[in-house]
mmCIF file of C-alpha atoms in Angstrom:
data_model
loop_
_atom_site.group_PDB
_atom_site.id
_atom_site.type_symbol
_atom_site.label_atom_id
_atom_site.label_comp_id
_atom_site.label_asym_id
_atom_site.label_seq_id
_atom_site.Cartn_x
_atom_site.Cartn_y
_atom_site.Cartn_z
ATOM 1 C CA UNK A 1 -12.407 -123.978 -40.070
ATOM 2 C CA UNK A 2 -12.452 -121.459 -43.355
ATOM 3 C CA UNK A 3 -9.225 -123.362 -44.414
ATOM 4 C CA UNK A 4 -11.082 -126.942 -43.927
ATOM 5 C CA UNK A 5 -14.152 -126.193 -45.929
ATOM 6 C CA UNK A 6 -11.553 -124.458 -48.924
ATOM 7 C CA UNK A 7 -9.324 -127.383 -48.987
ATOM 8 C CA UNK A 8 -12.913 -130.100 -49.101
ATOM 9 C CA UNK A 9 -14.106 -127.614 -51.757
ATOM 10 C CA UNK A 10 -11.004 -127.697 -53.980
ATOM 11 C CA UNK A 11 -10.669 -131.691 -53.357
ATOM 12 C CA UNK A 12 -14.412 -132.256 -54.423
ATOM 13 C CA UNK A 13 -13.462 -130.109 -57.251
ATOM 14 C CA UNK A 14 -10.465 -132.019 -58.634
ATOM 15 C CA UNK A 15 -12.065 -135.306 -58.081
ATOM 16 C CA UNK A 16 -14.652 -134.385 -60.252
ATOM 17 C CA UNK A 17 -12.912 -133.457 -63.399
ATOM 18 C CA UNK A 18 -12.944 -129.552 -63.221
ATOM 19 C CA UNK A 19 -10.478 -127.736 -64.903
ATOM 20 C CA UNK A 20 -10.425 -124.146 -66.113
ATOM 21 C CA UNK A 21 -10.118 -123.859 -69.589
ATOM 22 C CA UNK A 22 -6.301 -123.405 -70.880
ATOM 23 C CA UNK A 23 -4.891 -123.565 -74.230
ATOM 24 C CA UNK A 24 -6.280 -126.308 -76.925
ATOM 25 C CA UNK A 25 -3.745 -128.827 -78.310
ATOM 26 C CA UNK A 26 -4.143 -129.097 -81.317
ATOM 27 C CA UNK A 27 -2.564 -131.889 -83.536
ATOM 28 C CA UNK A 28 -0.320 -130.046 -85.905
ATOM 29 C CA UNK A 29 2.086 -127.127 -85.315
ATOM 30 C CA UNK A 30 1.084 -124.315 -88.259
ATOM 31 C CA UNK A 31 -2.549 -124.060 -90.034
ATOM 32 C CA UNK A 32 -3.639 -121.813 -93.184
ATOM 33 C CA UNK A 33 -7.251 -120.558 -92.576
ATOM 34 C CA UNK A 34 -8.449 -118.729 -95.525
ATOM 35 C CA UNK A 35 -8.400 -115.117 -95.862
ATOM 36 C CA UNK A 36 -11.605 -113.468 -93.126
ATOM 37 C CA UNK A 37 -12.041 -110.409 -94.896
ATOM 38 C CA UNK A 38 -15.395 -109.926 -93.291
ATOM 39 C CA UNK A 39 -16.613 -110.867 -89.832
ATOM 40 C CA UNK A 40 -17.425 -114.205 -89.253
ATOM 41 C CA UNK A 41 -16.679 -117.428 -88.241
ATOM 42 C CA UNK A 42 -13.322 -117.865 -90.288
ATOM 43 C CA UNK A 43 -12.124 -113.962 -88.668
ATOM 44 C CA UNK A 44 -13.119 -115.625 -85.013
ATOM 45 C CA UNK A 45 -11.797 -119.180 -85.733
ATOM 46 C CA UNK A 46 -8.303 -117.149 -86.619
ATOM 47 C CA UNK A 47 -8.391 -115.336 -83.587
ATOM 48 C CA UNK A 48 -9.242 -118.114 -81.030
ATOM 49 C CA UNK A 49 -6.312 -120.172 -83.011
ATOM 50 C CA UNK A 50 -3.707 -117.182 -82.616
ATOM 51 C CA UNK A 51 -4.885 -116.066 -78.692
ATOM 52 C CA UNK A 52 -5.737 -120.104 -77.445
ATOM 53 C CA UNK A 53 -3.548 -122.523 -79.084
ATOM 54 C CA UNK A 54 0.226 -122.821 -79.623
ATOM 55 C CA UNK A 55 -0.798 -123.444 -83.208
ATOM 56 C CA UNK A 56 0.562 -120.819 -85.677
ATOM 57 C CA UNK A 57 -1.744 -119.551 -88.502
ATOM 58 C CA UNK A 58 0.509 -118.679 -91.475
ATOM 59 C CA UNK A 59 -0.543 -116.902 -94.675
ATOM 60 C CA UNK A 60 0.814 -119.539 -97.260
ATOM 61 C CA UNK A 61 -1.011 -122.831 -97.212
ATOM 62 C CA UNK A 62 2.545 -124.210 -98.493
ATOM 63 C CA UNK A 63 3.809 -123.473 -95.189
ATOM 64 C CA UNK A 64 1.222 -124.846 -93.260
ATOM 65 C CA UNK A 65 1.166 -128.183 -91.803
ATOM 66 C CA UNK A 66 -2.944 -127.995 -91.955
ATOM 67 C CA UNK A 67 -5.027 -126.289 -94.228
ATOM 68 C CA UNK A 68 -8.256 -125.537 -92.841
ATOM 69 C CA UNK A 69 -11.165 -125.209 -95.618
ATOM 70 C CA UNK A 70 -14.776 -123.662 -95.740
ATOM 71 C CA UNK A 71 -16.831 -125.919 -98.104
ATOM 72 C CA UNK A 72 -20.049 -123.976 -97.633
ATOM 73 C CA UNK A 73 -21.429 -121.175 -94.631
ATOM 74 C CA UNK A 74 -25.103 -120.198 -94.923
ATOM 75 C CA UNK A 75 -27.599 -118.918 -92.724
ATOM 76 C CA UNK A 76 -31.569 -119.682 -93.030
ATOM 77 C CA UNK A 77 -34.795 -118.709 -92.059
ATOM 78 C CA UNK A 78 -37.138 -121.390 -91.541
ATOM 79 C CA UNK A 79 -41.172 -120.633 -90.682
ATOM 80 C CA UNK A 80 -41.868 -122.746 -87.158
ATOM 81 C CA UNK A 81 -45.301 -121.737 -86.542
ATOM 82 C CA UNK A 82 -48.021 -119.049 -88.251
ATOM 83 C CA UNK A 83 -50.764 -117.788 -85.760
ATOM 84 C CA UNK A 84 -54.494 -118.407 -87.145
ATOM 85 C CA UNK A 85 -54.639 -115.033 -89.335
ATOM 86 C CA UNK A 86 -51.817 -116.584 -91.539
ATOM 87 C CA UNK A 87 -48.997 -114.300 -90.241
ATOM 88 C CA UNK A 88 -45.438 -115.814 -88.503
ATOM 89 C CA UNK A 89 -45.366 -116.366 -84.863
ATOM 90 C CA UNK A 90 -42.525 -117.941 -85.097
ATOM 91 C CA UNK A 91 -38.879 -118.120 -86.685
ATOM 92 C CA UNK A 92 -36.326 -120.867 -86.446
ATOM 93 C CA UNK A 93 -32.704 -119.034 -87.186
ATOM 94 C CA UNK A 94 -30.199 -122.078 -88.445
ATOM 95 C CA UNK A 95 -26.254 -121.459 -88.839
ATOM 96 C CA UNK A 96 -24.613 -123.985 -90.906
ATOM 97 C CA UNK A 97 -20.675 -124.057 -91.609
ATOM 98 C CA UNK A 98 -19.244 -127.384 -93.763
ATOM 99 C CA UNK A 99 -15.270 -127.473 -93.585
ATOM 100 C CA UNK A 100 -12.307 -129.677 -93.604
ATOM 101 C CA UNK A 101 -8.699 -130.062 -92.415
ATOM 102 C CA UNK A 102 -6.218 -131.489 -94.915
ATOM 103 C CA UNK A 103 -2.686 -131.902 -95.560
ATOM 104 C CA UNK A 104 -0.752 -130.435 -98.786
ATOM 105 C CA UNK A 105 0.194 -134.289 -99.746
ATOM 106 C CA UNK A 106 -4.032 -135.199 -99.840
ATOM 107 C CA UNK A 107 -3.978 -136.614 -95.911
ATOM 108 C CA UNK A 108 -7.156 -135.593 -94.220
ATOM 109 C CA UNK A 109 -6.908 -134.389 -90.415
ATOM 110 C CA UNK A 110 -10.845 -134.005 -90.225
ATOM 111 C CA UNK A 111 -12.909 -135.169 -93.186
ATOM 112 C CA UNK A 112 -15.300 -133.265 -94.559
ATOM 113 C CA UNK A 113 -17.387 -132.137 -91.310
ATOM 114 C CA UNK A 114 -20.368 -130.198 -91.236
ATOM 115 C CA UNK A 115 -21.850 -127.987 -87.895
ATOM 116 C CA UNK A 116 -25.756 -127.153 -87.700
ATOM 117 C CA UNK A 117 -27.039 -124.499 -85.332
ATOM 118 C CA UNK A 118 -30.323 -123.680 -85.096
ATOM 119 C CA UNK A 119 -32.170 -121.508 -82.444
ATOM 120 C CA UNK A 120 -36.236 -120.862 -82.574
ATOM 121 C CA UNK A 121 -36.633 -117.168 -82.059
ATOM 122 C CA UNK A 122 -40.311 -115.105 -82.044
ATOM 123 C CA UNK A 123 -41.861 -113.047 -84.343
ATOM 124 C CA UNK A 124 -43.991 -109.389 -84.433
ATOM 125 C CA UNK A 125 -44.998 -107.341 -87.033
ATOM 126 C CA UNK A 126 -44.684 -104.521 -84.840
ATOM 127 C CA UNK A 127 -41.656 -104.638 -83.552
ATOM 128 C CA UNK A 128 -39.570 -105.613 -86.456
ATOM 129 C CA UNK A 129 -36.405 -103.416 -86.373
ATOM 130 C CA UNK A 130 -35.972 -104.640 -82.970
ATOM 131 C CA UNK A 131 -36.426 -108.817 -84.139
ATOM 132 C CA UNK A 132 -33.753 -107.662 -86.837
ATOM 133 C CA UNK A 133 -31.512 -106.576 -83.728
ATOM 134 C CA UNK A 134 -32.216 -110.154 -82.176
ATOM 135 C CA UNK A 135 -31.557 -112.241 -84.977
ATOM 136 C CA UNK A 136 -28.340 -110.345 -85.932
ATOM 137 C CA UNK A 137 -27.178 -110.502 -81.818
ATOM 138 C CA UNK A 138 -28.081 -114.480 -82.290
ATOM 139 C CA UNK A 139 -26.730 -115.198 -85.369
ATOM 140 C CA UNK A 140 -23.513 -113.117 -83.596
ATOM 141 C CA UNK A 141 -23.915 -115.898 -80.500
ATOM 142 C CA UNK A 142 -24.451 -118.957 -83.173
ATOM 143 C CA UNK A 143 -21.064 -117.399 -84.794
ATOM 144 C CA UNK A 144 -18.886 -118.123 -81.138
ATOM 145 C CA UNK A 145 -20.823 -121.291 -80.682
ATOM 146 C CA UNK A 146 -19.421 -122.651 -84.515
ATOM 147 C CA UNK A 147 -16.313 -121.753 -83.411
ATOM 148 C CA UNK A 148 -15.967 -123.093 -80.305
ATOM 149 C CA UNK A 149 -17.244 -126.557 -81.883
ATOM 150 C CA UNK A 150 -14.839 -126.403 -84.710
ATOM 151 C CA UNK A 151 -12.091 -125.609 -81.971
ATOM 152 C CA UNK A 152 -13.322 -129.190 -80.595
ATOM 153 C CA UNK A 153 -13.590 -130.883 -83.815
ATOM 154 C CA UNK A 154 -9.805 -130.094 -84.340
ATOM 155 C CA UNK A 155 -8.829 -130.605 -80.794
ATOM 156 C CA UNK A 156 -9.732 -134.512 -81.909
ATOM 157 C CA UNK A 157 -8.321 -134.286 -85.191
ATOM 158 C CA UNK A 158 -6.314 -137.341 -86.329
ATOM 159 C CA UNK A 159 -2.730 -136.947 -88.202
ATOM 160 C CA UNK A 160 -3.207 -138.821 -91.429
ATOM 161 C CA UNK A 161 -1.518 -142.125 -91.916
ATOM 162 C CA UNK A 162 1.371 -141.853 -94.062
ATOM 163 C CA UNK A 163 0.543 -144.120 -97.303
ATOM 164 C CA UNK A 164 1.998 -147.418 -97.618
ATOM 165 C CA UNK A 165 3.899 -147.580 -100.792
#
């Protein structure tokens, strides 16, 4: 009977689409992601690359197949709400990262792209080395989210067309 339910359980779960996550294809064999000499998104994105992919990151964007570029990476405080004796109740925390994918002969694999992440966090006086903690612990959470997105974004990425002469 155990055996029955376990092989209905695994058949309801193929027929649905489940998978467990494996390796991302990605469309090009090497990529040159700049130098992450602090944490952050480009440090993560490298390591994600080299552990879940079968994508090689190389050290010479000559070599690469892909260069990966950071236009812009910011992160913002914006004011959401202000209780009535004028100080902040509330805090929205936004994580933005612009890049794109490229070629070295001018082909783009993903055109200038840009990733928003926001996330509407609280606010005390009192308690405000511990809402430092929080944001940095978000903006740590925001920083696997962007990655995980950009992992997507190039998952879908397009070879360029070779140019008709």
């Amino acid at each position: 009977m155990l055996r029955f339910a376990l092989f209905l359980l695994a058949l309801a779960l193929s027929g649905c689409g489940f998978q467990l996550r494996g390796t991302a294809d990605l469309p090009f064999k090497t990529i040159y992601l700049p130098p992450a000499n602090q944490p952050g998104v480009a440090l993560d994105l490298r390591r994600n690359i080299q552990a879940g992919t079968r994508t090689t990151v190389v050290d010479d964007p000559k070599l690469a197949e892909a260069v990966l570029e950071f236009t812009q990476e910011s992160r913002d405080r914006v004011i959401l709400s202000i209780a009535a004796t004028g100080r902040v109740r509330e805090f929205e925390l936004q994580y933005r990262v612009s890049f794109r994918v490229h070629d070295n002969k001018g082909g783009e694999f993903v055109p200038s792209n840009t990733v928003l992440l926001k996330r509407a966090v609280t606010f005390s006086d009192t308690d405000i080395l511990a809402k430092e903690k929080e944001d940095q612990q978000i903006y740590r959470s925001m920083e696997f989210d962007m990655v995980q997105q950009i992992l997507r974004r190039l998952e879908t990425a397009q070879r360029p067309k070779a140019e008709a002469r």
